[in-house]
C-alpha cells in the first residue's frame, strides 16, 4: 500500500511506471515527474481505466474514496466511467440553468394568464431587482442566505413592499424549477418571516396619467355589473372617498339640467368626528363636469327608480359592496398597484403638477378643498367649504378632460357583458336614455 512518503520519494524515469495501491488503484509516474491517479476495472467483459486526478491535488485518501465509490457503482451494475460522464454533463447543464434563464422561461409560460400590465411589471421587477445580483447563478446552487442578501438590499433602500413581492416571485420561479427537475428546494420559501413588516397607512395609487387612464380602461373591459363599471368611472372623476361614493343618493344631486350641476354630500356622511358630521354648512360640494353627467345619464335607467346610485347586487336598498371596486381592479391585474381610494392621491399628484404648468395662484389650496381636506391652520367650523366654486368647476373639467380623453363613453359600459352570478344579474338592462334626456327634480324639500 502506498503512503505519502513513498509517493514523494518516487522519481521520474525514462518511461512511465506504476506505484500500486490496493484494489487496482495505482499512481502513474510520468517521465516529466507528474503523478496521476488511475484505476483499472472490468465491465461487461472489457478492461477499462478511470482517471482520478493528479497528486498531490488529489490525495491518497481522496483517490481511495473515488475508487470505493466507483467499486460501489460496479456492484450495482453501472459503469463508473459512464456515471462520471453523465454527472459532468448534468453539472454543465445545471450551470446553464441560471436563475435568469429559468425566470424568463417561467415568465413566458405564465404571461398569457396575466393582464398585460401585470406581466410587464413582473418582468421589470425581475430585471431590476434580481438578475443583476443572482441572475447568472445556477438555480440549483442558490441558497437562502444569498437570496436574503438580495432582499435585504431592497429593504435597505426603503422598498419593503417591493422586497416582499420580489421574494414571492423568486419563490414562484423555484417552484417551477423544482417541477422541471432543475432545483431540489426553494431557498426563498421561508424568508418572508425574516423580512420587515409592511408599514400600514398609505395605500397604493397610480399617479401617472397615462397609466391611470389605461388602468381604468382595463378594468372597464372586465366582466362586471354595468353599475360597478359606472361607479369606478364616477369615483375616478369625482375623487371622493369610496365610502362616500357607495352611499351616494339621487336626492343629493342638484341642478343636473342646469348650468351648474352639483353633488352635495351631507356632512353626516363625510369622514370625521361627531362635530364634523353635525357641522352647519359642512356639506362637501362636488362640481360635476359634463363627463360626470354622462355617467349619471347612463346610470339613470339602471338605478334611477331607487334612492341609491350604486346599490348592491342582491338588495337594491343597500349600497354596493365595499370590496366591489377593489375586486374589479384586482381582476384587471392591478392588485398592489392601485386601490379605489388611490384616485384621490392620483388627482392630487397629477393636478398639482398640472397647476404648476398651467394653473393659477391658489390652485393648490383649491385642489385640497376639492378633496375635502381642511388646512392645518383652519378649524372645521371656520372653514368655507363653498369657496372658489367657479375655479373648482374649471379644475374638475380639466381633470375630467385629461382622464377620459381615451376612454369610451359611459353608455358603452352599460352595453358590455356582465358576469352572470345570480338571477338579479340576468335581468334585462334597461334601454339607455336619449341624448336630450332631462333629469326629474331630484332634490327633496328640506
Coordinates of C-alpha atoms in Angstrom, one line a residue:
X1 CA 0.0 0.0 0.0
X2 CA 1.1 3.5 -0.8
X3 CA 1.7 6.3 1.6
X4 CA 2.8 10.0 1.1
X5 CA 6.5 9.2 1.9
X6 CA 6.7 6.6 -0.8
X7 CA 4.9 8.8 -3.4
X8 CA 7.2 11.8 -2.6
X9 CA 10.3 9.6 -2.9
X10 CA 9.2 8.4 -6.4
X11 CA 11.5 9.9 -9.1
X12 CA 10.8 10.3 -12.8
X13 CA 12.3 7.7 -15.2
X14 CA 12.7 7.5 -18.9
X15 CA 9.5 5.6 -19.2
X16 CA 6.2 5.8 -17.2
X17 CA 5.9 3.4 -14.4
X18 CA 3.2 2.4 -11.8
X19 CA 3.1 2.5 -8.0
X20 CA 0.3 0.2 -7.0
X21 CA -2.1 0.6 -4.1
X22 CA -5.0 -1.7 -3.4
X23 CA -8.0 -2.9 -5.4
X24 CA -6.4 -2.0 -8.7
X25 CA -5.7 1.7 -7.7
X26 CA -2.3 2.9 -8.8
X27 CA -0.2 6.0 -9.3
X28 CA 1.3 6.5 -12.8
X29 CA 4.6 8.4 -12.6
X30 CA 5.5 10.0 -15.9
X31 CA 8.9 11.0 -17.3
X32 CA 8.2 14.7 -16.7
X33 CA 7.6 13.9 -13.0
X34 CA 3.9 14.3 -12.9
X35 CA 1.9 11.7 -10.9
X36 CA -1.6 10.6 -12.0
X37 CA -4.1 8.5 -10.1
X38 CA -5.7 5.7 -12.1
X39 CA -7.9 2.8 -11.5
X40 CA -8.4 -0.2 -13.7
X41 CA -11.6 -2.3 -13.7
X42 CA -13.6 -4.8 -15.8
X43 CA -17.1 -4.0 -17.0
X44 CA -19.2 -6.1 -19.3
X45 CA -16.2 -8.3 -20.2
X46 CA -14.0 -5.3 -21.1
X47 CA -10.9 -3.9 -19.3
X48 CA -11.3 -0.1 -18.7
X49 CA -9.3 2.6 -16.9
X50 CA -10.5 5.7 -15.0
X51 CA -8.5 8.8 -14.1
X52 CA -8.9 10.3 -10.6
X53 CA -6.7 13.3 -10.8
X54 CA -3.1 14.5 -10.2
X55 CA -1.2 14.0 -7.0
X56 CA -0.9 16.0 -4.7
X57 CA -4.1 17.9 -5.8
X58 CA -5.8 14.6 -5.2
X59 CA -4.5 13.0 -2.0
X60 CA -4.3 9.3 -1.3
X61 CA -7.4 9.5 0.8
X62 CA -9.3 11.2 -2.0
X63 CA -8.1 8.7 -4.6
X64 CA -9.2 5.8 -2.4
X65 CA -12.6 7.4 -1.8
X66 CA -13.2 7.8 -5.5
X67 CA -12.1 4.2 -6.1
X68 CA -14.5 3.0 -3.4
X69 CA -17.4 5.0 -4.9
X70 CA -16.6 3.5 -8.4
X71 CA -16.5 0.0 -7.0
X72 CA -19.9 0.5 -5.4
X73 CA -21.3 1.6 -8.8
X74 CA -19.9 -1.6 -10.3
X75 CA -21.7 -3.7 -7.7
X76 CA -24.9 -2.0 -8.8
X77 CA -24.2 -3.0 -12.5
X78 CA -23.3 0.6 -13.6
X79 CA -20.2 1.6 -15.5
X80 CA -18.4 4.2 -13.3
X81 CA -17.0 6.0 -16.4
X82 CA -20.5 6.5 -17.8
X83 CA -21.8 7.6 -14.4
X84 CA -18.9 10.2 -14.2
X85 CA -19.6 11.4 -17.7
X86 CA -23.3 11.9 -17.0
X87 CA -22.5 13.7 -13.8
X88 CA -20.2 16.1 -15.7
X89 CA -22.9 16.7 -18.3
X90 CA -25.5 17.3 -15.6
X91 CA -23.2 19.8 -13.9
X92 CA -22.7 21.6 -17.2
X93 CA -26.5 21.7 -17.8
X94 CA -27.1 22.9 -14.3
X95 CA -24.6 25.7 -14.9
X96 CA -26.6 26.7 -18.0
X97 CA -29.9 26.8 -15.9
X98 CA -29.1 30.1 -14.4
X99 CA -31.8 31.9 -12.4
X100 CA -32.3 34.5 -15.2
X101 CA -32.8 31.8 -17.8
X102 CA -35.3 29.8 -15.6
X103 CA -37.1 33.0 -14.5
X104 CA -37.6 34.2 -18.1
X105 CA -38.8 30.7 -19.1
X106 CA -41.3 30.8 -16.1
X107 CA -42.5 34.3 -17.1
X108 CA -43.0 33.3 -20.7
X109 CA -45.2 30.3 -19.6
X110 CA -47.3 32.2 -17.1
X111 CA -47.6 35.5 -19.0
X112 CA -50.7 34.6 -21.0
X113 CA -52.6 34.1 -17.7
X114 CA -51.9 37.7 -16.5
X115 CA -53.0 41.1 -17.5
X116 CA -50.5 42.7 -19.8
X117 CA -49.6 45.5 -17.4
X118 CA -49.0 42.9 -14.6
X119 CA -46.9 40.7 -16.9
X120 CA -44.7 43.7 -17.8
X121 CA -44.4 44.7 -14.1
X122 CA -43.3 41.2 -13.1
X123 CA -40.6 41.1 -15.8
X124 CA -39.3 44.6 -15.0
X125 CA -39.2 43.7 -11.3
X126 CA -37.0 40.6 -12.1
X127 CA -34.8 42.6 -14.4
X128 CA -34.3 45.4 -11.9
X129 CA -34.2 43.6 -8.6
X130 CA -32.9 40.0 -9.1
X131 CA -31.0 39.5 -12.3
X132 CA -28.1 41.9 -11.5
X133 CA -27.5 40.0 -8.2
X134 CA -28.4 36.3 -8.8
X135 CA -29.3 36.1 -12.5
X136 CA -26.0 34.5 -13.5
X137 CA -26.1 31.8 -10.8
X138 CA -27.4 28.3 -11.3
X139 CA -30.8 27.8 -9.6
X140 CA -29.5 24.5 -8.2
X141 CA -26.8 26.3 -6.3
X142 CA -28.7 29.3 -4.9
X143 CA -29.0 29.4 -1.1
X144 CA -31.3 31.1 1.3
X145 CA -28.6 33.4 2.6
X146 CA -27.8 34.6 -0.9
X147 CA -31.5 35.3 -1.6
X148 CA -31.9 37.0 1.7
X149 CA -28.9 39.2 0.9
X150 CA -30.7 40.4 -2.2
X151 CA -34.0 41.0 -0.4
X152 CA -32.2 42.9 2.4
X153 CA -30.6 45.2 -0.2
X154 CA -34.1 46.0 -1.5
X155 CA -35.3 46.7 2.1
X156 CA -32.3 48.9 2.8
X157 CA -33.3 51.3 0.1
X158 CA -36.7 51.6 1.7
X159 CA -38.7 49.4 -0.6
X160 CA -40.2 47.0 2.0
X161 CA -43.3 46.1 -0.1
X162 CA -41.1 45.5 -3.2
X163 CA -38.9 43.1 -1.2
X164 CA -41.9 41.0 -0.3
X165 CA -43.2 40.9 -3.9
X166 CA -39.7 40.0 -5.1
X167 CA -39.5 37.2 -2.6
X168 CA -42.8 35.8 -3.8
X169 CA -41.7 35.9 -7.4
X170 CA -38.4 34.3 -6.7
X171 CA -40.2 31.6 -4.8
X172 CA -42.6 31.1 -7.8
X173 CA -39.6 30.7 -10.1
X174 CA -38.1 28.0 -7.8
X175 CA -41.4 26.1 -7.6
X176 CA -41.3 25.9 -11.4
X177 CA -37.6 24.9 -11.3
X178 CA -38.3 22.1 -8.9
X179 CA -41.1 20.8 -11.0
X180 CA -38.8 20.8 -14.0
X181 CA -36.0 19.0 -12.1
X182 CA -33.6 21.9 -12.2
X183 CA -33.6 22.5 -8.4
X184 CA -34.3 20.5 -5.3
X185 CA -35.5 23.2 -2.9
X186 CA -36.9 26.7 -2.7
X187 CA -34.4 28.9 -0.8
X188 CA -36.9 31.8 -0.8
X189 CA -39.8 29.9 0.8
X190 CA -39.2 30.7 4.4
X191 CA -37.7 34.1 4.0
X192 CA -40.9 36.1 4.4
X193 CA -40.7 35.8 8.2
X194 CA -37.2 37.4 8.1
X195 CA -38.3 40.5 6.2
X196 CA -39.5 43.7 7.8
X197 CA -43.3 44.0 8.3
X198 CA -45.1 46.4 6.0
X199 CA -45.9 49.8 7.3
X200 CA -49.7 50.3 7.2
X201 CA -51.3 53.6 6.2
X202 CA -50.6 54.9 2.7
X203 CA -52.5 53.0 0.0
X204 CA -51.1 52.1 -3.4
X205 CA -52.0 54.5 -6.2
X206 CA -51.0 55.0 -9.8
X207 CA -50.1 58.7 -10.2
X208 CA -49.1 58.7 -13.8
X209 CA -52.0 60.0 -16.0
X210 CA -51.4 57.6 -18.9
X211 CA -51.1 54.6 -16.7
X212 CA -54.1 55.7 -14.7
X213 CA -56.3 56.0 -17.8
X214 CA -55.0 52.7 -19.1
X215 CA -55.9 51.0 -15.8
X216 CA -59.5 52.4 -15.9
X217 CA -59.8 51.1 -19.5
X218 CA -58.5 47.7 -18.5
X219 CA -60.9 47.4 -15.5
X220 CA -63.9 48.6 -17.5
X221 CA -63.3 45.8 -20.0
X222 CA -63.5 43.2 -17.3
X223 CA -66.7 41.3 -16.6
X224 CA -68.7 43.2 -14.1
X225 CA -72.1 44.7 -13.5
X226 CA -72.7 47.9 -15.5
X227 CA -73.3 49.6 -12.2
X228 CA -69.9 48.6 -10.9
X229 CA -68.2 49.9 -14.1
X230 CA -70.0 53.2 -13.9
X231 CA -69.2 53.5 -10.2
X232 CA -65.5 53.2 -10.9
X233 CA -65.7 55.9 -13.6
X234 CA -67.6 58.2 -11.3
X235 CA -65.2 57.6 -8.5
X236 CA -62.3 58.4 -10.8
X237 CA -63.9 61.6 -11.9
X238 CA -65.1 62.9 -8.5
X239 CA -62.2 61.6 -6.4
X240 CA -64.5 61.3 -3.3
X241 CA -63.8 58.7 -0.7
X242 CA -65.1 55.2 -1.7
X243 CA -67.5 55.1 1.3
X244 CA -69.0 58.5 0.1
X245 CA -69.5 57.1 -3.4
X246 CA -71.1 53.9 -2.2
X247 CA -73.7 55.8 -0.1
X248 CA -74.5 58.3 -2.9
X249 CA -78.2 59.1 -3.2
X250 CA -80.0 60.6 -6.1
X251 CA -81.5 63.3 -3.9
X252 CA -78.0 64.6 -3.1
X253 CA -77.7 66.0 -6.7
X254 CA -78.7 69.5 -7.7
X255 CA -79.3 71.3 -11.0
X256 CA -78.4 68.3 -13.2
X257 CA -80.3 70.0 -16.0
X258 CA -78.8 73.4 -15.3
X259 CA -75.5 75.2 -16.0
X260 CA -74.1 74.4 -12.5
X261 CA -74.7 70.8 -11.7
X262 CA -73.6 69.8 -8.2
X263 CA -73.3 66.8 -5.8
X264 CA -73.9 67.9 -2.3
X265 CA -72.6 65.2 0.1
X266 CA -74.1 65.8 3.5
X267 CA -71.7 66.5 6.4
X268 CA -73.2 63.5 8.2
X269 CA -71.8 61.2 5.5
X270 CA -68.3 62.7 5.5
X271 CA -65.3 61.4 7.2
X272 CA -64.7 62.9 10.6
X273 CA -65.8 63.0 14.2
X274 CA -69.3 63.9 15.5
X275 CA -68.6 67.7 15.4
X276 CA -67.7 67.3 11.7
X277 CA -70.8 65.4 10.9
X278 CA -73.0 67.9 12.7
X279 CA -71.3 71.0 11.3
X280 CA -73.7 73.6 9.9
X281 CA -72.9 74.2 6.2
X282 CA -70.4 71.4 6.4
X283 CA -71.6 69.6 3.3
X284 CA -68.9 68.6 0.8
X285 CA -69.7 70.2 -2.6
X286 CA -68.6 68.4 -5.8
X287 CA -69.0 70.3 -9.0
X288 CA -69.9 68.0 -11.9
X289 CA -68.3 68.4 -15.3
X290 CA -70.1 67.0 -18.4
X291 CA -68.3 63.7 -18.1
X292 CA -70.0 63.1 -14.7
X293 CA -73.4 64.0 -16.2
X294 CA -72.7 61.4 -18.9
X295 CA -72.2 58.8 -16.2
X296 CA -75.4 59.8 -14.4
X297 CA -77.4 59.6 -17.7
X298 CA -76.1 56.1 -18.4
X299 CA -76.8 55.1 -14.8
X300 CA -80.3 56.6 -14.5
X301 CA -82.1 53.7 -16.4
X302 CA -80.4 51.2 -14.1
X303 CA -81.0 52.8 -10.6
X304 CA -83.0 56.0 -11.1
X305 CA -86.1 54.4 -9.7
X306 CA -84.4 53.9 -6.3
X307 CA -82.7 56.0 -3.7
X308 CA -79.1 54.9 -4.2
X309 CA -76.9 55.5 -7.3
X310 CA -74.9 52.3 -6.7
X311 CA -77.0 49.7 -4.9
X312 CA -75.8 46.2 -4.2
X313 CA -76.4 43.3 -6.5
X314 CA -78.9 41.5 -4.2
X315 CA -80.5 44.3 -2.2
X316 CA -81.3 47.5 -4.0
X317 CA -81.9 49.4 -0.8
X318 CA -78.3 48.7 0.4
X319 CA -75.1 50.2 -1.0
X320 CA -72.9 48.1 -3.2
X321 CA -70.2 46.0 -1.5
X322 CA -67.2 47.9 -0.2
X323 CA -65.0 45.4 -2.0
X324 CA -66.7 45.5 -5.4
X325 CA -64.4 48.2 -6.9
X326 CA -61.3 46.8 -5.3
X327 CA -62.0 43.3 -6.7
X328 CA -62.6 44.9 -10.2
X329 CA -59.2 46.5 -10.1
X330 CA -57.6 43.3 -8.8
X331 CA -59.1 41.2 -11.6
X332 CA -57.8 43.6 -14.2
X333 CA -54.2 42.9 -12.8
X334 CA -53.7 46.0 -10.6
X335 CA -53.5 44.3 -7.2
X336 CA -50.9 46.1 -5.1
X337 CA -50.7 48.9 -7.7
X338 CA -54.0 50.9 -7.2
X339 CA -57.0 50.8 -4.8
X340 CA -60.2 52.7 -5.1
X341 CA -59.0 55.2 -2.5
X342 CA -55.9 55.8 -4.7
X343 CA -57.8 58.0 -7.1
X344 CA -57.5 60.8 -4.5
X345 CA -53.7 60.6 -4.5
X346 CA -53.7 60.4 -8.2
X347 CA -55.8 63.5 -8.5
X348 CA -53.7 65.4 -6.0
X349 CA -50.4 64.5 -7.7
X350 CA -51.5 65.0 -11.3
X351 CA -53.5 68.2 -10.8
X352 CA -50.8 69.8 -8.6
X353 CA -48.2 69.1 -11.3
X354 CA -50.7 70.4 -13.9
X355 CA -51.3 73.6 -11.9
X356 CA -47.5 74.2 -11.8
X357 CA -47.6 74.5 -15.6
X358 CA -51.0 75.9 -16.4
X359 CA -52.7 76.7 -13.1
X360 CA -53.4 79.8 -11.1
X361 CA -52.2 81.2 -7.8
X362 CA -54.5 79.4 -5.4
X363 CA -55.0 76.1 -7.2
X364 CA -53.0 74.1 -4.7
X365 CA -55.4 75.1 -1.9
X366 CA -58.4 74.6 -4.2
X367 CA -57.3 71.1 -5.0
X368 CA -57.1 70.3 -1.3
X369 CA -60.6 71.8 -0.9
X370 CA -61.9 69.6 -3.7
X371 CA -60.6 66.6 -1.7
X372 CA -62.4 67.8 1.4
X373 CA -59.1 68.4 3.1
X374 CA -59.0 71.1 5.9
X375 CA -55.8 73.1 6.2
X376 CA -54.0 72.6 9.4
X377 CA -54.3 76.2 10.4
X378 CA -58.1 76.1 10.0
X379 CA -60.7 74.7 12.3
X380 CA -63.7 72.7 10.9
X381 CA -66.4 75.3 11.7
X382 CA -64.4 78.2 10.4
X383 CA -63.7 76.7 7.0
X384 CA -65.7 77.9 4.0
X385 CA -66.5 74.7 2.1
X386 CA -68.2 76.6 -0.8
X387 CA -65.2 78.8 -1.6
X388 CA -63.7 79.1 -5.0
X389 CA -66.6 77.2 -6.7
X390 CA -66.1 78.7 -10.2
X391 CA -62.4 77.7 -10.2
X392 CA -63.3 74.3 -8.7
X393 CA -65.6 73.7 -11.7
X394 CA -62.7 74.6 -14.1
X395 CA -60.3 72.2 -12.4
X396 CA -62.9 69.4 -12.3
X397 CA -63.4 69.9 -16.0
X398 CA -59.7 69.9 -16.7
X399 CA -59.3 66.7 -14.7
X400 CA -62.1 65.0 -16.5
X401 CA -60.9 66.1 -19.9
X402 CA -57.4 64.6 -19.2
X403 CA -58.7 61.4 -17.6
X404 CA -61.3 60.4 -20.1
X405 CA -59.5 61.5 -23.3
X406 CA -59.0 57.9 -24.5
X407 CA -61.9 56.3 -22.6
X408 CA -65.2 55.2 -24.1
X409 CA -68.5 57.0 -23.4
X410 CA -70.3 55.8 -20.3
X411 CA -73.1 54.3 -22.3
X412 CA -70.6 51.8 -23.8
X413 CA -70.0 50.5 -20.3
X414 CA -73.7 49.6 -19.9
X415 CA -73.6 47.6 -23.1
X416 CA -70.6 45.4 -22.2
X417 CA -71.2 41.8 -21.0
X418 CA -71.9 41.3 -17.3
X419 CA -70.7 38.3 -15.3
X420 CA -73.8 36.2 -14.5
X421 CA -73.8 35.3 -10.8
X422 CA -77.5 35.5 -9.8
X423 CA -81.0 35.9 -11.1
X424 CA -80.7 39.6 -10.4
X425 CA -77.8 40.0 -12.7
X426 CA -79.7 38.2 -15.5
X427 CA -82.3 40.9 -15.7
X428 CA -82.6 42.8 -18.9
X429 CA -80.6 46.0 -19.0
X430 CA -83.0 48.9 -19.5
X431 CA -82.8 51.0 -22.7
X432 CA -80.4 53.9 -22.4
X433 CA -81.9 57.4 -22.1
X434 CA -81.8 59.6 -25.2
X435 CA -79.2 62.4 -25.6
X436 CA -81.8 65.1 -24.9
X437 CA -82.9 63.4 -21.6
X438 CA -83.6 65.7 -18.7
X439 CA -83.4 64.6 -15.1
X440 CA -86.5 64.9 -13.0
X441 CA -86.4 67.2 -9.9
X442 CA -84.3 65.2 -7.6
X443 CA -83.6 67.5 -4.7
X444 CA -86.1 66.8 -1.9
X445 CA -87.6 69.6 0.1
X446 CA -85.9 70.3 3.4

